[in-house]
């Protein structure tokens, strides 16, 4: 009977607190990744001693969630909450009128709502569990008040269990040297989740920014001054493209072809070009980019993308590889319609006109472009603020330049009158 309550025996790695002298442990994961269980078991480990009546490291605990109801229904009474995780001889008494749990050894946990930060002004604690910090409406104020309240004992600590969101309080906390983090996606806990749930969320959200956040547990940030924002990109998604007049594939090949090379950006886009220039619309259809790969691999992937979408042209940047780029592509398909482009301006100068097309509402994205969109949100007026090179964004820019910007320039160019 004791085995189900020996959490350290069967817990997943991300559910166990890291060793070391930390003040805040953040369990950041996707939906259903086991975050709540990790928080509940951490509270147990803090308050319980060797025997049911023995004291643990902590005796005064704060339980903080977005609302009081969520603290009660998830953190205390939920299927992975504190009461469900506790063995009978160590199970605390739930006192709803006082909004607290009382353990047999005298330890007490009080419940608080992040909607009322001032309620944390006065009480003091030696441990705290904060659930879904990234969705608190008054997160900054509530977290600050909680920090002032964590003043008992030799080394008060907090456990934060949250799905990541691009909010200031979470980013500030992650940047502290006293913070440790464990991460996991929803799939990590698949043994305890309904298969139908996994099938449904995979089908609906795989390859989207929402899926990256809610399923993979990835913190998606918009860099300050970004040319594109996650909110704007979320508004431009469509489930299927319209009938398109022209489709191209653009490729931004790496300078080398080995394990340490940059990725190879390969993006497919199409456009409807009827009417005047302001009526033209583009759709980004696929991000077929590859990680570090040999030249023959990215050439084959680009040609395959052309065949998949019936593209009219392959646009390839040749700054890095020169004639080699065309030679490698011709080895895969000697007849491929290829346009070689050479960058004469910086990445930002090339990206800004394309970003303007998005601002005008003239570009849409098919769903499933999450990684490309992440790169886009790191492209700022000061340059690219992500790791490595923005290869996917470069390919996107070349594709939309070929489809929209270059034809528009030709369309607007005045024709010479015959004499």
CSV table of C-alpha atoms in Angstrom, one decimal:
chain,number,residue,atom,x,y,z
A,1,UNK,CA,0.0,0.0,0.0
A,2,UNK,CA,2.9,2.4,0.6
A,3,UNK,CA,4.3,2.2,-3.0
A,4,UNK,CA,1.8,4.6,-4.6
A,5,UNK,CA,2.9,7.3,-2.1
A,6,UNK,CA,6.7,6.9,-2.7
A,7,UNK,CA,6.7,9.5,-5.4
A,8,UNK,CA,10.5,9.7,-5.7
A,9,UNK,CA,10.5,6.0,-6.8
A,10,UNK,CA,8.3,6.4,-9.9
A,11,UNK,CA,8.3,10.1,-10.6
A,12,UNK,CA,9.5,11.4,-14.0
A,13,UNK,CA,12.7,13.5,-14.0
A,14,UNK,CA,11.0,16.8,-14.5
A,15,UNK,CA,8.8,16.2,-11.5
A,16,UNK,CA,11.7,16.0,-9.0
A,17,UNK,CA,13.3,19.1,-7.6
A,18,UNK,CA,16.9,19.7,-8.8
A,19,UNK,CA,19.7,19.5,-6.2
A,20,UNK,CA,21.5,22.6,-5.1
A,21,UNK,CA,21.0,25.8,-3.2
A,22,UNK,CA,18.0,27.4,-5.1
A,23,UNK,CA,15.2,29.6,-4.0
A,24,UNK,CA,12.7,29.0,-6.8
A,25,UNK,CA,12.0,25.8,-8.7
A,26,UNK,CA,10.0,26.3,-11.9
A,27,UNK,CA,8.3,23.2,-13.4
A,28,UNK,CA,7.5,24.4,-16.9
A,29,UNK,CA,5.6,22.0,-19.1
A,30,UNK,CA,2.7,21.4,-21.5
A,31,UNK,CA,-0.9,20.5,-20.6
A,32,UNK,CA,-1.1,17.3,-18.7
A,33,UNK,CA,2.7,17.0,-18.2
A,34,UNK,CA,2.4,16.2,-14.5
A,35,UNK,CA,3.1,19.7,-13.2
A,36,UNK,CA,0.3,19.7,-10.5
A,37,UNK,CA,1.4,16.3,-9.2
A,38,UNK,CA,5.0,17.6,-9.0
A,39,UNK,CA,3.8,20.7,-7.0
A,40,UNK,CA,1.7,18.6,-4.6
A,41,UNK,CA,4.4,16.1,-3.9
A,42,UNK,CA,6.9,18.9,-3.3
A,43,UNK,CA,4.7,20.3,-0.7
A,44,UNK,CA,4.4,16.9,0.9
A,45,UNK,CA,8.2,16.5,0.9
A,46,UNK,CA,8.6,19.9,2.5
A,47,UNK,CA,6.1,19.5,5.4
A,48,UNK,CA,6.4,15.7,6.2
A,49,UNK,CA,9.0,14.3,8.5
A,50,UNK,CA,10.1,10.6,8.9
A,51,UNK,CA,7.0,9.8,10.9
A,52,UNK,CA,3.4,11.1,10.6
A,53,UNK,CA,3.9,13.3,13.7
A,54,UNK,CA,7.4,14.4,12.9
A,55,UNK,CA,8.1,17.9,11.6
A,56,UNK,CA,9.4,18.5,8.1
A,57,UNK,CA,11.6,21.3,6.7
A,58,UNK,CA,8.6,23.6,6.4
A,59,UNK,CA,5.7,24.3,8.7
A,60,UNK,CA,4.0,27.3,7.1
A,61,UNK,CA,3.1,27.0,3.4
A,62,UNK,CA,1.4,29.4,1.0
A,63,UNK,CA,-0.7,27.8,-1.8
A,64,UNK,CA,-1.3,30.5,-4.5
A,65,UNK,CA,-3.3,30.1,-7.7
A,66,UNK,CA,-5.1,32.5,-10.1
A,67,UNK,CA,-8.3,32.3,-8.1
A,68,UNK,CA,-9.2,30.8,-4.7
A,69,UNK,CA,-11.5,28.3,-6.5
A,70,UNK,CA,-8.7,27.1,-8.6
A,71,UNK,CA,-6.4,26.6,-5.6
A,72,UNK,CA,-9.1,24.6,-3.9
A,73,UNK,CA,-10.3,22.5,-6.8
A,74,UNK,CA,-6.8,21.9,-8.4
A,75,UNK,CA,-4.1,22.2,-5.8
A,76,UNK,CA,-6.0,20.8,-2.8
A,77,UNK,CA,-8.9,18.7,-4.0
A,78,UNK,CA,-7.9,17.8,-7.5
A,79,UNK,CA,-7.0,14.3,-8.7
A,80,UNK,CA,-3.3,15.3,-8.5
A,81,UNK,CA,-3.8,17.6,-5.6
A,82,UNK,CA,-2.4,17.4,-2.1
A,83,UNK,CA,-5.2,15.4,-0.5
A,84,UNK,CA,-5.1,12.8,-3.3
A,85,UNK,CA,-1.4,12.4,-3.1
A,86,UNK,CA,-1.2,12.0,0.7
A,87,UNK,CA,-1.2,8.6,2.5
A,88,UNK,CA,-4.0,8.1,5.1
A,89,UNK,CA,-1.7,8.5,8.1
A,90,UNK,CA,-0.2,11.8,6.8
A,91,UNK,CA,-3.2,13.3,5.1
A,92,UNK,CA,-4.0,16.9,6.2
A,93,UNK,CA,-7.4,18.0,7.4
A,94,UNK,CA,-9.1,20.3,5.0
A,95,UNK,CA,-10.7,23.3,6.7
A,96,UNK,CA,-12.7,25.1,4.0
A,97,UNK,CA,-14.0,27.8,6.3
A,98,UNK,CA,-10.4,28.8,7.2
A,99,UNK,CA,-9.1,28.1,3.7
A,100,UNK,CA,-6.3,26.0,5.0
A,101,UNK,CA,-4.8,22.5,5.3
A,102,UNK,CA,-3.5,21.2,8.7
A,103,UNK,CA,-1.2,18.2,8.8
A,104,UNK,CA,-1.0,15.7,11.7
A,105,UNK,CA,2.4,17.1,12.6
A,106,UNK,CA,1.0,20.7,12.9
A,107,UNK,CA,2.2,22.1,9.6
A,108,UNK,CA,-0.3,24.4,8.0
A,109,UNK,CA,-0.9,25.5,4.3
A,110,UNK,CA,-3.0,28.6,3.6
A,111,UNK,CA,-4.8,29.2,0.3
A,112,UNK,CA,-4.5,32.5,-1.5
A,113,UNK,CA,-5.8,34.0,-4.8
A,114,UNK,CA,-3.5,35.9,-7.0
A,115,UNK,CA,-6.4,38.3,-7.7
A,116,UNK,CA,-5.9,39.6,-4.2
A,117,UNK,CA,-2.2,40.3,-3.7
A,118,UNK,CA,-2.8,42.3,-0.6
A,119,UNK,CA,-4.0,39.2,1.2
A,120,UNK,CA,-0.3,38.1,1.2
A,121,UNK,CA,0.7,41.3,3.1
A,122,UNK,CA,1.0,40.1,6.7
A,123,UNK,CA,1.3,36.3,6.7
A,124,UNK,CA,4.8,34.7,6.6
A,125,UNK,CA,5.9,31.4,5.3
A,126,UNK,CA,8.9,29.1,4.9
A,127,UNK,CA,7.6,27.5,1.6
A,128,UNK,CA,5.2,28.3,-1.2
A,129,UNK,CA,3.6,26.6,-4.2
A,130,UNK,CA,2.4,28.9,-7.0
A,131,UNK,CA,0.4,27.3,-9.7
A,132,UNK,CA,0.0,28.6,-13.3
A,133,UNK,CA,1.9,31.8,-12.5
A,134,UNK,CA,2.0,32.8,-16.2
A,135,UNK,CA,-1.7,33.2,-16.4
A,136,UNK,CA,-2.2,35.3,-13.2
A,137,UNK,CA,-3.9,38.7,-14.1
A,138,UNK,CA,-2.0,40.4,-11.3
A,139,UNK,CA,1.1,38.3,-11.5
A,140,UNK,CA,3.7,41.0,-10.8
A,141,UNK,CA,2.0,42.3,-7.6
A,142,UNK,CA,1.0,38.8,-6.3
A,143,UNK,CA,4.5,37.4,-6.9
A,144,UNK,CA,6.2,40.3,-5.3
A,145,UNK,CA,3.9,40.1,-2.2
A,146,UNK,CA,4.6,36.4,-2.0
A,147,UNK,CA,8.4,37.0,-2.0
A,148,UNK,CA,8.1,39.4,1.0
A,149,UNK,CA,6.0,36.7,2.8
A,150,UNK,CA,8.7,34.0,2.3
A,151,UNK,CA,10.8,35.0,5.3
A,152,UNK,CA,10.6,32.1,7.8
A,153,UNK,CA,13.3,29.5,8.4
A,154,UNK,CA,16.8,29.3,7.2
A,155,UNK,CA,16.1,29.0,3.4
A,156,UNK,CA,12.5,29.6,2.4
A,157,UNK,CA,11.7,28.2,-1.1
A,158,UNK,CA,9.0,28.3,-3.7
A,159,UNK,CA,7.8,25.8,-6.3
A,160,UNK,CA,6.2,27.3,-9.4
A,161,UNK,CA,4.2,25.0,-11.7
A,162,UNK,CA,3.1,26.7,-15.0
A,163,UNK,CA,2.5,26.4,-18.7
A,164,UNK,CA,4.8,28.9,-20.3
A,165,UNK,CA,3.6,32.2,-21.5
A,166,UNK,CA,5.4,35.3,-22.7
A,167,UNK,CA,4.8,37.4,-19.6
A,168,UNK,CA,7.3,39.6,-17.8
A,169,UNK,CA,7.1,38.0,-14.4
A,170,UNK,CA,8.0,34.6,-15.7
A,171,UNK,CA,10.9,35.9,-17.8
A,172,UNK,CA,12.2,37.9,-14.9
A,173,UNK,CA,12.1,34.9,-12.7
A,174,UNK,CA,13.8,32.6,-15.2
A,175,UNK,CA,16.6,35.1,-15.5
A,176,UNK,CA,17.5,34.9,-11.7
A,177,UNK,CA,20.5,32.8,-10.7
A,178,UNK,CA,18.6,31.5,-7.7
A,179,UNK,CA,16.0,29.9,-10.1
A,180,UNK,CA,16.2,26.3,-11.3
A,181,UNK,CA,13.9,24.9,-14.1
A,182,UNK,CA,12.7,21.5,-15.2
A,183,UNK,CA,10.8,21.2,-18.5
A,184,UNK,CA,8.6,18.6,-20.1
A,185,UNK,CA,6.0,18.4,-22.9
A,186,UNK,CA,2.6,16.7,-22.7
A,187,UNK,CA,3.9,13.6,-24.3
A,188,UNK,CA,6.2,13.0,-21.3
A,189,UNK,CA,3.2,12.0,-19.2
A,190,UNK,CA,1.4,10.0,-22.0
A,191,UNK,CA,1.1,6.9,-19.7
A,192,UNK,CA,-1.3,8.8,-17.5
A,193,UNK,CA,-3.3,10.5,-20.2
A,194,UNK,CA,-6.2,9.3,-22.4
A,195,UNK,CA,-5.0,8.3,-25.9
A,196,UNK,CA,-8.0,10.1,-27.4
A,197,UNK,CA,-7.0,13.3,-25.7
A,198,UNK,CA,-3.5,13.0,-27.2
A,199,UNK,CA,-4.8,12.2,-30.6
A,200,UNK,CA,-7.1,15.2,-30.6
A,201,UNK,CA,-4.7,17.8,-29.4
A,202,UNK,CA,-2.0,16.5,-31.7
A,203,UNK,CA,-4.3,16.7,-34.7
A,204,UNK,CA,-5.5,20.2,-33.9
A,205,UNK,CA,-2.4,21.9,-32.5
A,206,UNK,CA,0.7,20.1,-33.7
A,207,UNK,CA,3.0,22.5,-35.6
A,208,UNK,CA,1.3,25.6,-34.2
A,209,UNK,CA,2.7,28.2,-31.9
A,210,UNK,CA,-0.1,27.4,-29.5
A,211,UNK,CA,0.9,23.7,-29.6
A,212,UNK,CA,4.5,24.6,-29.0
A,213,UNK,CA,3.4,26.5,-25.9
A,214,UNK,CA,0.6,24.4,-24.5
A,215,UNK,CA,1.8,20.9,-25.5
A,216,UNK,CA,5.6,21.2,-25.8
A,217,UNK,CA,6.0,23.6,-22.9
A,218,UNK,CA,8.1,26.0,-24.9
A,219,UNK,CA,8.3,29.7,-23.8
A,220,UNK,CA,7.6,31.6,-27.0
A,221,UNK,CA,9.0,35.2,-26.7
A,222,UNK,CA,8.5,38.2,-28.9
A,223,UNK,CA,11.7,40.2,-28.9
A,224,UNK,CA,11.5,43.9,-28.1
A,225,UNK,CA,10.8,45.8,-31.3
A,226,UNK,CA,10.0,42.7,-33.3
A,227,UNK,CA,9.0,43.1,-36.9
A,228,UNK,CA,6.4,40.4,-36.3
A,229,UNK,CA,4.5,39.6,-33.1
A,230,UNK,CA,2.9,36.3,-32.0
A,231,UNK,CA,-0.5,38.0,-31.7
A,232,UNK,CA,-0.3,39.3,-35.3
A,233,UNK,CA,0.8,36.0,-36.7
A,234,UNK,CA,-2.0,34.2,-34.8
A,235,UNK,CA,-4.5,36.4,-36.5
A,236,UNK,CA,-3.2,35.7,-40.0
A,237,UNK,CA,-3.6,31.9,-40.0
A,238,UNK,CA,-5.9,30.1,-42.3
A,239,UNK,CA,-6.9,26.4,-42.6
A,240,UNK,CA,-6.6,26.2,-46.4
A,241,UNK,CA,-5.2,28.4,-49.2
A,242,UNK,CA,-7.3,30.1,-51.8
A,243,UNK,CA,-6.8,29.3,-55.5
A,244,UNK,CA,-3.3,30.6,-56.2
A,245,UNK,CA,-1.9,32.2,-59.4
A,246,UNK,CA,1.7,31.4,-58.7
A,247,UNK,CA,3.7,29.3,-56.2
A,248,UNK,CA,7.5,29.5,-55.5
A,249,UNK,CA,9.9,27.7,-53.3
A,250,UNK,CA,12.7,29.8,-51.7
A,251,UNK,CA,15.9,28.3,-50.3
A,252,UNK,CA,18.6,29.9,-48.1
A,253,UNK,CA,21.4,27.3,-48.1
A,254,UNK,CA,24.1,27.2,-45.5
A,255,UNK,CA,27.7,28.0,-46.4
A,256,UNK,CA,28.9,24.5,-45.4
A,257,UNK,CA,27.4,21.0,-45.3
A,258,UNK,CA,28.4,19.3,-42.0
A,259,UNK,CA,27.0,18.6,-38.5
A,260,UNK,CA,27.9,22.1,-37.3
A,261,UNK,CA,26.3,24.0,-40.2
A,262,UNK,CA,23.4,26.4,-39.9
A,263,UNK,CA,20.0,25.1,-40.9
A,264,UNK,CA,18.8,25.4,-44.5
A,265,UNK,CA,15.8,27.5,-44.8
A,266,UNK,CA,13.2,26.2,-47.3
A,267,UNK,CA,9.9,28.0,-47.5
A,268,UNK,CA,6.9,27.5,-50.0
A,269,UNK,CA,4.6,30.4,-50.7
A,270,UNK,CA,1.9,31.2,-53.2
A,271,UNK,CA,0.0,34.3,-54.3
A,272,UNK,CA,-3.1,35.5,-56.0
A,273,UNK,CA,-2.1,38.3,-58.4
A,274,UNK,CA,-5.4,39.5,-59.9
A,275,UNK,CA,-6.4,43.2,-59.9
A,276,UNK,CA,-4.2,46.1,-58.8
A,277,UNK,CA,-1.1,45.6,-56.6
A,278,UNK,CA,-3.0,46.4,-53.3
A,279,UNK,CA,-5.3,43.5,-54.1
A,280,UNK,CA,-2.6,40.9,-54.3
A,281,UNK,CA,-2.5,38.4,-51.5
A,282,UNK,CA,0.1,35.8,-50.5
A,283,UNK,CA,-0.1,32.6,-48.4
A,284,UNK,CA,2.9,30.9,-46.8
A,285,UNK,CA,2.2,27.2,-47.4
A,286,UNK,CA,5.0,25.2,-45.9
A,287,UNK,CA,8.2,25.4,-43.9
A,288,UNK,CA,10.3,22.6,-45.3
A,289,UNK,CA,13.6,23.7,-43.7
A,290,UNK,CA,16.2,21.2,-42.7
A,291,UNK,CA,18.7,21.2,-39.9
A,292,UNK,CA,22.4,20.8,-40.6
A,293,UNK,CA,22.4,18.8,-43.8
A,294,UNK,CA,24.6,17.9,-46.8
A,295,UNK,CA,24.1,20.0,-50.0
A,296,UNK,CA,22.5,17.1,-51.7
A,297,UNK,CA,19.9,16.7,-48.9
A,298,UNK,CA,18.7,20.3,-49.0
A,299,UNK,CA,18.7,20.4,-52.8
A,300,UNK,CA,16.5,17.2,-52.8
A,301,UNK,CA,14.2,18.7,-50.2
A,302,UNK,CA,13.8,21.9,-52.1
A,303,UNK,CA,13.0,20.1,-55.4
A,304,UNK,CA,10.6,17.8,-53.5
A,305,UNK,CA,8.8,20.8,-52.1
A,306,UNK,CA,8.4,22.1,-55.6
A,307,UNK,CA,6.9,18.9,-56.8
A,308,UNK,CA,4.6,18.7,-53.8
A,309,UNK,CA,3.0,22.1,-54.4
A,310,UNK,CA,3.4,22.4,-58.2
A,311,UNK,CA,5.7,25.4,-57.8
A,312,UNK,CA,6.7,27.4,-60.9
A,313,UNK,CA,10.1,28.5,-59.7
A,314,UNK,CA,12.9,27.8,-57.2
A,315,UNK,CA,14.5,30.9,-55.7
A,316,UNK,CA,18.0,30.3,-54.2
A,317,UNK,CA,20.2,32.7,-52.4
A,318,UNK,CA,23.8,32.2,-53.7
A,319,UNK,CA,25.8,34.6,-51.5
A,320,UNK,CA,27.3,31.8,-49.5
A,321,UNK,CA,27.6,29.0,-52.0
A,322,UNK,CA,27.9,30.9,-55.3
A,323,UNK,CA,27.8,28.7,-58.4
A,324,UNK,CA,27.9,25.6,-56.2
A,325,UNK,CA,24.3,26.2,-55.1
A,326,UNK,CA,23.0,26.0,-58.7
A,327,UNK,CA,25.2,23.0,-59.5
A,328,UNK,CA,23.9,21.0,-56.6
A,329,UNK,CA,20.3,21.8,-57.5
A,330,UNK,CA,20.9,20.9,-61.2
A,331,UNK,CA,22.3,17.6,-60.1
A,332,UNK,CA,18.9,16.8,-58.6
A,333,UNK,CA,16.8,18.2,-61.4
A,334,UNK,CA,18.6,19.6,-64.5
A,335,UNK,CA,15.4,21.2,-65.7
A,336,UNK,CA,14.3,23.0,-62.5
A,337,UNK,CA,13.3,26.6,-63.2
A,338,UNK,CA,15.9,28.3,-61.0
A,339,UNK,CA,16.3,32.0,-60.1
A,340,UNK,CA,19.5,32.8,-58.3
A,341,UNK,CA,19.4,35.8,-56.0
A,342,UNK,CA,22.2,37.6,-54.3
A,343,UNK,CA,21.7,39.7,-51.1
A,344,UNK,CA,23.1,43.2,-51.6
A,345,UNK,CA,21.5,44.6,-48.4
A,346,UNK,CA,21.4,43.4,-44.8
A,347,UNK,CA,18.8,40.9,-43.5
A,348,UNK,CA,16.8,43.7,-41.8
A,349,UNK,CA,16.6,45.9,-44.9
A,350,UNK,CA,15.3,42.9,-46.9
A,351,UNK,CA,12.8,41.8,-44.2
A,352,UNK,CA,11.2,45.2,-43.5
A,353,UNK,CA,9.2,45.5,-46.8
A,354,UNK,CA,8.0,41.9,-46.3
A,355,UNK,CA,6.9,42.8,-42.7
A,356,UNK,CA,5.0,45.7,-44.2
A,357,UNK,CA,3.0,43.3,-46.3
A,358,UNK,CA,1.9,41.5,-43.1
A,359,UNK,CA,0.9,44.9,-41.5
A,360,UNK,CA,-1.3,45.5,-44.6
A,361,UNK,CA,-3.0,42.2,-44.0
A,362,UNK,CA,-1.8,40.8,-47.4
A,363,UNK,CA,0.0,37.7,-46.1
A,364,UNK,CA,-1.6,34.6,-44.5
A,365,UNK,CA,-0.1,31.5,-43.0
A,366,UNK,CA,-1.3,27.9,-43.2
A,367,UNK,CA,-1.3,26.2,-39.8
A,368,UNK,CA,1.8,24.3,-38.9
A,369,UNK,CA,4.5,26.9,-39.2
A,370,UNK,CA,5.3,27.3,-35.5
A,371,UNK,CA,9.1,27.1,-35.8
A,372,UNK,CA,9.2,29.6,-38.6
A,373,UNK,CA,7.0,32.0,-36.7
A,374,UNK,CA,9.2,31.7,-33.6
A,375,UNK,CA,12.1,32.9,-35.7
A,376,UNK,CA,10.0,35.8,-37.2
A,377,UNK,CA,9.2,37.0,-33.7
A,378,UNK,CA,12.9,37.3,-32.9
A,379,UNK,CA,13.6,39.6,-35.9
A,380,UNK,CA,13.8,43.1,-34.6
A,381,UNK,CA,14.7,46.6,-35.9
A,382,UNK,CA,18.1,46.0,-34.4
A,383,UNK,CA,18.6,42.7,-36.0
A,384,UNK,CA,18.0,39.0,-35.2
A,385,UNK,CA,17.9,38.2,-31.5
A,386,UNK,CA,17.6,34.5,-31.6
A,387,UNK,CA,20.3,31.8,-31.6
A,388,UNK,CA,22.1,31.0,-34.9
A,389,UNK,CA,21.0,32.5,-38.1
A,390,UNK,CA,17.4,33.2,-39.2
A,391,UNK,CA,17.5,30.9,-42.1
A,392,UNK,CA,13.8,30.2,-42.2
A,393,UNK,CA,13.0,33.9,-42.2
A,394,UNK,CA,15.6,34.5,-45.0
A,395,UNK,CA,13.8,31.9,-47.1
A,396,UNK,CA,10.4,33.4,-46.3
A,397,UNK,CA,11.7,36.9,-47.3
A,398,UNK,CA,13.0,35.7,-50.6
A,399,UNK,CA,9.8,33.8,-51.4
A,400,UNK,CA,7.6,36.8,-50.7
A,401,UNK,CA,10.0,39.2,-52.5
A,402,UNK,CA,9.7,37.0,-55.6
A,403,UNK,CA,5.9,36.7,-55.4
A,404,UNK,CA,4.9,40.2,-54.3
A,405,UNK,CA,7.6,42.9,-54.1
A,406,UNK,CA,9.5,42.3,-57.4
A,407,UNK,CA,6.4,42.0,-59.6
A,408,UNK,CA,4.9,45.1,-57.9
A,409,UNK,CA,8.0,47.1,-58.7
A,410,UNK,CA,7.7,46.0,-62.3
A,411,UNK,CA,4.0,46.8,-62.4
A,412,UNK,CA,4.5,50.3,-61.1
A,413,UNK,CA,7.5,51.1,-63.4
A,414,UNK,CA,6.4,53.6,-66.0
A,415,UNK,CA,6.6,52.4,-69.6
A,416,UNK,CA,8.4,54.5,-72.2
A,417,UNK,CA,6.1,56.0,-74.8
A,418,UNK,CA,6.7,55.1,-78.4
A,419,UNK,CA,8.0,58.1,-80.4
